[in-house]
Structures are given as C-alpha cells and as structure tokens.
CSV table of C-alpha atoms in Angstrom, one decimal:
chain,number,residue,atom,x,y,z
A,1,MET,CA,-42.9,-30.2,99.9
A,2,SER,CA,-46.7,-30.2,99.9
A,3,ASP,CA,-49.7,-29.2,97.8
A,4,THR,CA,-50.5,-26.2,99.9
A,5,VAL,CA,-48.8,-24.1,102.6
A,6,THR,CA,-49.8,-21.0,104.4
A,7,ALA,CA,-49.6,-18.1,102.0
A,8,PRO,CA,-46.5,-16.1,102.9
A,9,GLN,CA,-47.0,-12.6,104.2
A,10,LEU,CA,-44.4,-10.7,102.1
A,11,THR,CA,-43.7,-7.1,102.8
A,12,SER,CA,-42.3,-4.5,100.3
A,13,SER,CA,-38.9,-5.1,101.8
A,14,ASP,CA,-39.2,-8.8,101.3
A,15,LEU,CA,-39.7,-8.0,97.6
A,16,ALA,CA,-36.7,-5.6,97.5
A,17,ASN,CA,-39.2,-2.7,97.0
A,18,ASN,CA,-39.5,-3.8,93.4
A,19,GLN,CA,-42.6,-2.3,92.0
A,20,ARG,CA,-43.3,-5.0,89.4
A,21,ALA,CA,-43.0,-7.7,92.1
A,22,ILE,CA,-45.2,-5.7,94.6
A,23,ALA,CA,-47.9,-5.2,91.9
A,24,TYR,CA,-47.8,-8.9,91.0
A,25,PHE,CA,-48.0,-10.1,94.6
A,26,SER,CA,-50.8,-7.7,95.3
A,27,GLU,CA,-52.9,-9.1,92.5
A,28,HIS,CA,-51.9,-12.8,92.5
A,29,GLY,CA,-50.5,-13.6,95.9
A,30,CYS,CA,-47.8,-16.3,96.3
A,31,ASN,CA,-49.7,-19.4,97.5
A,32,THR,CA,-49.2,-21.7,94.5
A,33,VAL,CA,-46.2,-23.0,92.6
A,34,GLY,CA,-47.2,-21.0,89.6
A,35,THR,CA,-47.6,-17.7,91.4
A,36,ALA,CA,-44.5,-18.1,93.5
A,37,PHE,CA,-42.4,-19.0,90.5
A,38,ALA,CA,-43.7,-16.1,88.5
A,39,LEU,CA,-43.0,-13.7,91.4
A,40,ALA,CA,-39.5,-15.1,91.8
A,41,ARG,CA,-38.8,-14.7,88.1
A,42,ILE,CA,-39.7,-11.0,88.3
A,43,LEU,CA,-37.3,-10.6,91.1
A,44,HIS,CA,-34.6,-12.7,89.4
A,45,ASP,CA,-35.0,-10.8,86.1
A,46,ASP,CA,-34.7,-7.5,87.9
A,47,LYS,CA,-31.5,-8.6,89.7
A,48,CYS,CA,-33.1,-8.8,93.2
A,49,VAL,CA,-31.4,-12.2,93.6
A,50,ALA,CA,-31.5,-12.5,97.4
A,51,GLU,CA,-35.3,-12.0,97.5
A,52,ALA,CA,-35.7,-14.2,94.4
A,53,SER,CA,-33.9,-17.0,96.2
A,54,HIS,CA,-36.3,-16.8,99.1
A,55,VAL,CA,-39.4,-16.9,96.8
A,56,TYR,CA,-38.0,-19.8,94.7
A,57,ARG,CA,-37.7,-21.7,98.0
A,58,THR,CA,-41.4,-20.9,98.7
A,59,ALA,CA,-42.3,-22.3,95.3
A,60,TYR,CA,-40.2,-25.4,96.0
A,61,ASP,CA,-42.0,-25.9,99.3
A,62,LEU,CA,-45.4,-25.6,97.6
A,63,HIS,CA,-44.5,-28.3,95.0
A,64,SER,CA,-46.7,-31.4,95.2
A,65,GLU,CA,-43.8,-33.7,93.9
A,66,TYR,CA,-46.1,-34.9,91.1
A,67,PRO,CA,-43.9,-35.3,88.0
A,68,ASP,CA,-46.4,-33.5,85.8
A,69,GLN,CA,-46.4,-30.3,87.9
A,70,ALA,CA,-44.2,-27.7,86.2
A,71,PRO,CA,-41.6,-26.4,86.9
A,72,GLY,CA,-40.1,-29.4,88.5
A,73,PRO,CA,-38.7,-29.3,92.1
A,74,HIS,CA,-35.1,-29.7,90.8
A,75,VAL,CA,-35.6,-26.5,88.6
A,76,LEU,CA,-37.0,-24.5,91.6
A,77,LEU,CA,-34.2,-25.7,93.9
A,78,VAL,CA,-31.4,-25.0,91.4
A,79,LEU,CA,-32.7,-21.5,90.8
A,80,ARG,CA,-32.9,-20.9,94.6
A,81,LEU,CA,-29.3,-21.9,95.1
A,82,LEU,CA,-28.0,-20.0,92.1
A,83,CYS,CA,-29.7,-16.8,93.2
A,84,GLY,CA,-28.4,-17.3,96.6
A,85,MET,CA,-24.8,-17.6,95.3
A,86,MET,CA,-25.4,-14.4,93.2
A,87,ALA,CA,-26.3,-12.7,96.5
A,88,GLY,CA,-23.1,-13.9,98.1
A,89,GLN,CA,-24.6,-16.9,100.0
A,90,SER,CA,-23.0,-20.3,100.2
A,91,PRO,CA,-25.4,-23.2,99.3
A,92,ALA,CA,-26.7,-25.1,102.2
A,93,GLU,CA,-25.4,-28.7,102.3
A,94,ALA,CA,-28.9,-30.1,103.0
A,95,GLU,CA,-30.3,-28.4,99.9
A,96,LEU,CA,-27.3,-29.6,97.8
A,97,LYS,CA,-27.9,-33.2,99.0
A,98,THR,CA,-31.6,-32.9,98.1
A,99,LEU,CA,-30.7,-31.4,94.6
A,100,ARG,CA,-28.3,-34.3,93.9
A,101,ALA,CA,-31.0,-36.8,94.7
A,102,LEU,CA,-33.4,-35.0,92.3
A,103,SER,CA,-30.9,-34.4,89.4
A,104,ILE,CA,-27.2,-35.0,89.1
A,105,PRO,CA,-26.7,-32.7,86.1
A,106,PHE,CA,-28.4,-29.8,88.1
A,107,TYR,CA,-26.3,-30.7,91.1
A,108,ASN,CA,-23.1,-30.5,88.9
A,109,TYR,CA,-24.3,-27.2,87.6
A,110,VAL,CA,-24.6,-25.6,91.0
A,111,THR,CA,-21.5,-27.1,92.6
A,112,GLY,CA,-19.5,-26.2,89.5
A,113,ILE,CA,-20.6,-22.6,89.7
A,114,GLN,CA,-19.8,-22.8,93.4
A,115,ALA,CA,-16.3,-23.9,92.6
A,116,ALA,CA,-15.8,-21.0,90.2
A,117,TRP,CA,-17.4,-18.2,92.2
A,118,ILE,CA,-16.7,-19.1,95.9
A,119,GLN,CA,-13.6,-21.3,95.6
A,120,GLY,CA,-12.1,-19.5,92.6
A,121,ASP,CA,-11.1,-22.8,91.0
A,122,LEU,CA,-12.0,-22.6,87.3
A,123,ILE,CA,-10.4,-26.0,86.4
A,124,LYS,CA,-12.4,-27.7,89.2
A,125,ALA,CA,-15.5,-25.9,88.0
A,126,ALA,CA,-15.1,-27.1,84.4
A,127,ARG,CA,-14.5,-30.7,85.6
A,128,ILE,CA,-17.7,-30.6,87.6
A,129,ILE,CA,-19.9,-28.7,85.2
A,130,LYS,CA,-19.1,-30.8,82.2
A,131,ASN,CA,-21.9,-30.3,79.7
A,132,CYS,CA,-24.8,-29.8,82.1
A,133,TYR,CA,-26.1,-27.0,79.9
A,134,GLU,CA,-27.5,-29.8,77.7
A,135,GLU,CA,-30.3,-30.2,80.2
A,136,PHE,CA,-31.6,-26.6,79.4
A,137,ASP,CA,-32.9,-24.8,76.3
A,138,THR,CA,-30.3,-23.0,74.3
A,139,GLY,CA,-29.6,-19.5,75.5
A,140,SER,CA,-30.6,-20.3,79.1
A,141,GLU,CA,-28.9,-18.7,82.1
A,142,CYS,CA,-27.0,-22.0,82.4
A,143,ASP,CA,-25.4,-21.4,79.0
A,144,ARG,CA,-24.2,-17.9,80.0
A,145,LEU,CA,-22.9,-19.0,83.4
A,146,CYS,CA,-21.0,-22.0,82.0
A,147,LEU,CA,-19.7,-19.7,79.2
A,148,GLU,CA,-18.5,-17.3,81.9
A,149,VAL,CA,-16.4,-20.1,83.5
A,150,MET,CA,-15.0,-21.5,80.3
A,151,ASN,CA,-14.3,-18.1,78.7
A,152,ARG,CA,-12.2,-17.1,81.8
A,153,LEU,CA,-10.4,-20.5,81.8
A,154,TYR,CA,-9.5,-20.4,78.1
A,155,HIS,CA,-8.5,-16.7,77.9
A,156,ALA,CA,-4.8,-17.3,77.4
A,157,LYS,CA,-5.3,-20.2,75.1
A,158,MET,CA,-7.6,-18.2,72.9
A,159,GLU,CA,-5.2,-15.3,72.6
A,160,ASN,CA,-2.4,-17.7,71.5
A,161,GLY,CA,-4.6,-19.8,69.2
A,162,ILE,CA,-4.0,-17.7,66.0
A,163,ALA,CA,-4.8,-19.3,62.7
A,164,ASP,CA,-2.1,-20.5,60.3
A,165,SER,CA,-1.5,-17.5,58.0
A,166,ARG,CA,-0.2,-19.7,55.3
A,167,ILE,CA,-3.7,-21.1,54.8
A,168,SER,CA,-5.9,-18.4,53.3
A,169,THR,CA,-9.1,-20.1,54.4
A,170,ALA,CA,-8.0,-20.1,58.0
A,171,GLN,CA,-8.6,-16.4,58.5
A,172,ILE,CA,-11.8,-14.5,58.4
A,173,PRO,CA,-12.4,-12.9,55.0
A,174,ARG,CA,-12.6,-9.1,55.0
A,175,LYS,CA,-16.2,-9.1,54.0
A,176,ILE,CA,-19.3,-7.9,55.8
A,177,TYR,CA,-22.8,-9.3,55.2
A,178,MET,CA,-26.0,-7.6,56.1
A,179,TYR,CA,-29.7,-8.2,55.6
A,180,ARG,CA,-32.4,-5.9,54.4
A,181,SER,CA,-36.0,-6.7,55.3
A,182,ARG,CA,-39.0,-5.3,53.3
A,183,GLU,CA,-39.7,-2.9,56.2
A,184,ALA,CA,-36.2,-1.3,56.0
A,185,SER,CA,-36.4,2.3,57.1
A,186,ALA,CA,-34.6,5.3,55.6
A,187,GLY,CA,-32.3,5.1,58.6
A,188,VAL,CA,-31.4,1.5,57.7
A,189,GLU,CA,-30.6,2.6,54.1
A,190,ARG,CA,-28.3,5.3,55.5
A,191,ASN,CA,-26.5,2.7,57.5
A,192,PHE,CA,-26.1,0.5,54.4
A,193,GLU,CA,-24.7,3.4,52.5
A,194,TYR,CA,-22.3,4.3,55.3
A,195,HIS,CA,-20.7,0.8,55.1
A,196,ARG,CA,-20.6,0.8,51.4
A,197,ASN,CA,-18.1,3.6,51.6
A,198,PHE,CA,-15.6,1.4,53.3
A,199,THR,CA,-12.5,0.7,51.3
A,200,GLY,CA,-10.8,-2.1,53.3
A,201,LEU,CA,-14.0,-4.2,53.8
A,202,GLU,CA,-16.2,-5.6,51.0
A,203,ILE,CA,-19.9,-5.2,51.8
A,204,ARG,CA,-22.8,-7.4,50.5
A,205,ILE,CA,-26.4,-6.8,51.5
A,206,PHE,CA,-29.0,-9.5,51.0
A,207,ASN,CA,-32.6,-8.5,50.7
A,208,GLU,CA,-35.7,-10.4,51.8
A,209,GLU,CA,-36.5,-11.6,48.3
A,210,GLU,CA,-32.9,-12.7,47.4
A,211,ALA,CA,-32.2,-14.5,50.7
A,212,PRO,CA,-34.6,-17.5,50.3
A,213,GLU,CA,-33.5,-18.1,46.8
A,214,TRP,CA,-29.8,-18.0,47.9
A,215,LEU,CA,-30.6,-20.4,50.7
A,216,TYR,CA,-32.4,-22.8,48.2
A,217,SER,CA,-29.5,-22.6,45.7
A,218,VAL,CA,-26.7,-23.0,48.2
A,219,CYS,CA,-28.1,-24.8,51.2
A,220,GLY,CA,-31.1,-26.6,49.9
A,221,VAL,CA,-34.9,-26.8,50.3
A,222,ASP,CA,-34.8,-27.3,54.1
A,223,ALA,CA,-33.0,-24.1,54.7
A,224,ARG,CA,-35.4,-22.2,52.6
A,225,MET,CA,-38.4,-23.8,54.4
A,226,LEU,CA,-36.9,-22.8,57.7
A,227,PHE,CA,-36.5,-19.2,56.5
A,228,PHE,CA,-40.2,-19.1,55.4
A,229,SER,CA,-41.2,-20.6,58.8
A,230,ALA,CA,-39.7,-17.7,60.7
A,231,ARG,CA,-42.1,-15.9,63.0
A,232,ASN,CA,-40.9,-12.4,62.0
A,233,ALA,CA,-38.2,-10.5,60.1
A,234,SER,CA,-35.8,-10.8,63.1
A,235,GLU,CA,-36.0,-14.5,63.2
A,236,ALA,CA,-35.7,-14.8,59.4
A,237,SER,CA,-32.5,-12.7,59.7
A,238,ASN,CA,-31.1,-14.9,62.4
A,239,ILE,CA,-31.7,-18.0,60.2
A,240,PHE,CA,-30.1,-16.4,57.2
A,241,ARG,CA,-27.0,-15.0,58.9
A,242,MET,CA,-25.9,-18.4,60.2
A,243,HIS,CA,-26.3,-20.0,56.8
A,244,ALA,CA,-24.6,-17.1,55.0
A,245,ILE,CA,-21.6,-17.0,57.3
A,246,GLN,CA,-21.1,-20.7,57.3
A,247,GLN,CA,-21.1,-20.8,53.5
A,248,LEU,CA,-19.3,-17.6,52.7
A,249,GLY,CA,-17.1,-16.7,55.7
A,250,GLY,CA,-16.8,-13.1,56.9
A,251,TRP,CA,-18.4,-10.7,59.4
A,252,TRP,CA,-22.1,-10.4,60.1
A,253,LEU,CA,-23.4,-7.0,61.0
A,254,GLY,CA,-26.9,-6.2,62.1
A,255,THR,CA,-28.9,-3.5,60.4
A,256,ASP,CA,-28.9,-1.2,63.4
A,257,SER,CA,-25.2,-1.8,64.1
A,258,ARG,CA,-22.5,0.6,62.8
A,259,ILE,CA,-18.7,0.0,62.7
A,260,ARG,CA,-17.3,3.2,64.1
A,261,SER,CA,-14.4,3.3,61.6
A,262,GLU,CA,-12.3,0.9,59.6
A,263,ASP,CA,-9.2,1.9,61.6
A,264,ILE,CA,-10.9,0.9,64.9
A,265,PHE,CA,-12.2,-2.3,63.3
A,266,PHE,CA,-8.7,-3.4,62.2
A,267,SER,CA,-6.8,-2.2,65.3
A,268,ARG,CA,-9.2,-3.5,68.0
A,269,LEU,CA,-10.2,-6.9,66.5
A,270,SER,CA,-7.9,-9.8,65.8
A,271,GLN,CA,-7.4,-10.4,62.1
A,272,ARG,CA,-5.4,-13.6,62.9
A,273,HIS,CA,-8.1,-15.8,64.4
A,274,SER,CA,-10.6,-18.0,62.6
A,275,HIS,CA,-13.5,-16.8,64.8
A,276,VAL,CA,-14.2,-13.6,66.7
A,277,PHE,CA,-17.1,-13.3,69.1
A,278,MET,CA,-18.2,-10.5,71.5
A,279,LEU,CA,-19.7,-11.2,74.9
A,280,ASN,CA,-22.0,-8.8,76.7
A,281,ASP,CA,-21.7,-8.1,80.5
A,282,GLU,CA,-23.9,-11.1,81.3
A,283,ASN,CA,-21.7,-13.4,79.1
A,284,GLY,CA,-24.3,-13.6,76.3
A,285,VAL,CA,-23.0,-13.5,72.7
A,286,HIS,CA,-23.6,-10.5,70.5
A,287,ASN,CA,-25.1,-12.2,67.5
A,288,GLU,CA,-25.5,-8.8,65.7
A,289,PHE,CA,-21.8,-8.7,65.1
A,290,PHE,CA,-19.3,-11.6,64.8
A,291,GLY,CA,-16.8,-13.1,62.4
A,292,SER,CA,-16.1,-16.6,61.3
A,293,VAL,CA,-14.4,-18.5,58.5
A,294,ALA,CA,-16.6,-20.6,56.1
A,295,GLY,CA,-17.2,-24.2,57.1
A,296,SER,CA,-16.8,-23.4,60.8
A,297,PRO,CA,-17.5,-26.2,63.4
A,298,VAL,CA,-18.8,-23.5,65.7
A,299,ILE,CA,-21.3,-22.1,63.3
A,300,GLU,CA,-22.2,-25.7,62.2
A,301,ASP,CA,-23.2,-26.4,65.8
A,302,ALA,CA,-25.2,-23.2,66.0
A,303,LEU,CA,-27.1,-24.3,62.9
A,304,LEU,CA,-27.7,-27.7,64.4
A,305,SER,CA,-29.4,-26.0,67.4
A,306,ILE,CA,-31.5,-23.8,65.1
A,307,TYR,CA,-32.9,-26.8,63.2
A,308,ARG,CA,-33.4,-28.7,66.4
A,309,ASN,CA,-35.2,-25.8,68.1
A,310,PHE,CA,-37.5,-25.3,65.1
A,311,TYR,CA,-38.6,-28.9,65.2
A,312,LEU,CA,-38.7,-29.4,68.9
A,313,HIS,CA,-39.1,-26.0,70.6
A,314,HIS,CA,-40.8,-23.9,68.0
A,315,ASP,CA,-42.3,-21.4,70.6
A,316,LEU,CA,-39.0,-20.7,72.3
A,317,ALA,CA,-38.0,-17.1,72.6
A,318,ILE,CA,-36.4,-15.9,69.4
A,319,ALA,CA,-33.1,-14.9,71.0
A,320,GLN,CA,-32.8,-18.4,72.5
A,321,LYS,CA,-34.2,-20.3,69.5
A,322,THR,CA,-32.2,-18.8,66.6
A,323,GLY,CA,-30.2,-15.8,68.0
A,324,SER,CA,-27.5,-15.4,70.6
A,325,GLY,CA,-28.6,-18.6,72.4
A,326,VAL,CA,-27.4,-20.9,69.7
A,327,LEU,CA,-24.0,-19.3,69.6
A,328,GLU,CA,-23.7,-19.5,73.4
A,329,ARG,CA,-24.5,-23.2,73.2
A,330,ALA,CA,-22.0,-23.7,70.3
A,331,LEU,CA,-19.2,-22.0,72.2
A,332,ASN,CA,-19.9,-24.1,75.3
A,333,ARG,CA,-19.8,-27.3,73.3
A,334,THR,CA,-16.6,-26.1,71.7
A,335,PHE,CA,-14.9,-25.4,75.0
A,336,HIS,CA,-16.2,-28.7,76.6
A,337,ALA,CA,-15.0,-30.8,73.7
A,338,ASP,CA,-11.5,-29.3,74.0
A,339,PHE,CA,-11.4,-29.6,77.8
A,340,GLU,CA,-12.4,-33.2,77.6
A,341,ARG,CA,-10.0,-33.9,74.7
A,342,ILE,CA,-12.8,-35.0,72.5
A,343,ARG,CA,-11.6,-32.6,69.7
A,344,PRO,CA,-9.3,-29.6,69.7
A,345,MET,CA,-10.7,-26.1,69.8
A,346,PRO,CA,-10.5,-24.2,66.5
A,347,SER,CA,-8.7,-20.8,66.4
A,348,LEU,CA,-11.1,-18.6,68.3
A,349,ILE,CA,-11.1,-15.4,70.4
A,350,THR,CA,-13.7,-13.6,72.4
A,351,TYR,CA,-13.9,-10.0,73.5
A,352,GLY,CA,-15.9,-8.3,76.2
A,353,ASN,CA,-18.7,-5.8,76.1
A,354,ALA,CA,-16.3,-2.8,76.3
A,355,THR,CA,-14.5,-3.8,73.1
A,356,PHE,CA,-17.9,-4.4,71.4
A,357,HIS,CA,-18.9,-0.8,72.1
A,358,GLU,CA,-15.5,0.5,71.1
A,359,VAL,CA,-16.0,-1.0,67.7
A,360,ILE,CA,-19.8,-0.8,67.3
A,361,GLU,CA,-22.3,1.9,67.8
A,362,ILE,CA,-26.0,1.4,67.6
A,363,ALA,CA,-27.1,3.5,64.6
A,364,SER,CA,-30.3,5.6,64.5
A,365,VAL,CA,-32.3,3.7,61.9
A,366,ARG,CA,-35.9,4.4,62.9
A,367,ASP,CA,-36.6,7.0,60.3
C-alpha cells in the first residue's frame, strides 16, 4: 500500500457498463482511497460484485496505512474478498494471511462465509464466524450474511421449537398494532379501516399524540425522549413499535402493509411459536411485519441496540439504526448464544420473502 499509485485506466467493461459507476469515474476518477471506495460501493450496491472486488483492491493499494485514514485497510480488504466470493472466486491465501494480520474478527468473517458458501459446511462456518458482526454497525452486510448462515443452520430446530401451549403468554397474542402519523393520507386511513373489519384479530392503532404519552406511562421518560429525538416519522414509528411489541405482545403491521386475508394469515404463519420473523431475499428482516410475545429476549436486544445507536451512532441510516438492522443483530445474537450454549434460543421461526408476499401486500396509501 502507498499514498499514491498510478490512476487506473478503467473502461466501461471494467465497470460492468454500469452507468452510475461510469458517470462517477468520469467526474471523480479513481486515484484516491475515497474515490476508489465510493466507486466500489456503487458497483457493490448495484450487484456488480466482480468489478467491485477489483476496485476495492485498488482502494486498498492506495491506502497510506495511517490509522486515521478511513476506511481502514482491513475494511477494504474484507470487502474485496467478500465481493470476490459473491462473484464465485475463492479468496487468495496471501490476502487472507494479510487480513488475519490486520483483524482477526474480519478474517473470521471472511473464512466463515467461505466455509458456508464454498465448502458448504454451515456448522464449521458458525464456529468460525462466532459473533464477528459485533465489529460492524447494526444492519450491516455482515449481519445479513451471518444471518443467512445461521438461519439455514437452525431451520429444523426453529420448526420444531414450538411454544408450550399450556402457557398462555408463550404464544403471540392475536392482536395487531399500527401507528398513525400526523401526515397519514386517505389511503392510510383506508388501510386502517380494512384491518378494523377483521374478526379474528384485534386491531389497535396508536396515533402520534398518544404514542409518546403511552411510552412515558409504560416505559418511562427515556423512551419518550427517544421518541421525540427521532429524525422523522419513520424513525419515530420504529422506536415506538419495538417498545409496544415488547410491552404488549402481538403483531406489528406497517401503515402501507396489508394482510391479504385472515385465512391466509392463520394458514401460512405459525400460531405456535413465540416469535415470527420474515426475511427478504437478501436475508434482511422485514420490520414492517413481525410477531412476538411480550417480554421477549429478542425484542429486548433490539431495543438495546436502538438506545445504543441513538447515543453512539446518531447519524446512522434509519433502517440500520432503529429499523430492520436492530432485529437482524438481535437474531444473530440469539442464534450465537444458543450455538455457543450461553443461553437457549426461545421459540422462534423465520419465513422467507415468498411467504411474506403471500401474506402481505403493499397497499396503495398515497392518496
């Protein structure tokens, strides 16, 4: 690595003919760590992973090795190796050796994913990965890739881990909670009315004025202060939903989400587990629709991440800071604690994106 290298002469083909990447390279070039990293992120985000891997390597080669230059060399190298594996390439031993010298948790992350993807050994992957996601912000790609491994490993155990039906509090209440902001459109109101007509599920809708007073009464002053500190209505809703589900137990439903029918809800989703979560195609958690009992250790962990993010990472993207990211981290910690025999996993089941769309449709709420 060095402070400067010859600026790479990248062609459109080198950039996967990606128009965003081509435009960025034409304007900014790729001769500093910052420009190379930004270019690689564009390619990475647009799923041009082979090309992203190459540009991440360029950013790594440009790095000065000074500790205050961000992102650090270990970050650039781990991204290069992960994108390479996504493109079907095996990590080079020399680069793995270099990564291990830079950061053992990052090395464990890459070699664990390698064990899962290339060797097909999920147990080995879980042993290697451990809790390396703790090195990253909640809701990072690391959370989703680790969750992919553990979700596959625990598939059978989750299906068999039904709650004790003799204990009423062990099963998710047949109650749905929603949140109405001041800016709720006529379409949102129609969605509320649609769900009020359900007969097998009780619906409760909290409005923006009621929510902070409920938080103050039930959860205390810190919860209300957190709610008032939200950057926008979406973040306020994220904060409120976790507190509400943790205290009341039930199902959370986003304002633009619509349960297709009660019959589908009851037939497609387990009514015998204490937690139900849906994962999208990238193994992120759908936080607009999930179910949990009250007093959940999973939701408690998600709340812990929300408070931590507010005090330490206030400018983090909302989805990572208070949304799906905190649930992804909570599930990873839940799986890890069970795998390492720190504490047993609660009754929990996950479903894939196909099931989510079988049960939920995105309602037209704009007008």
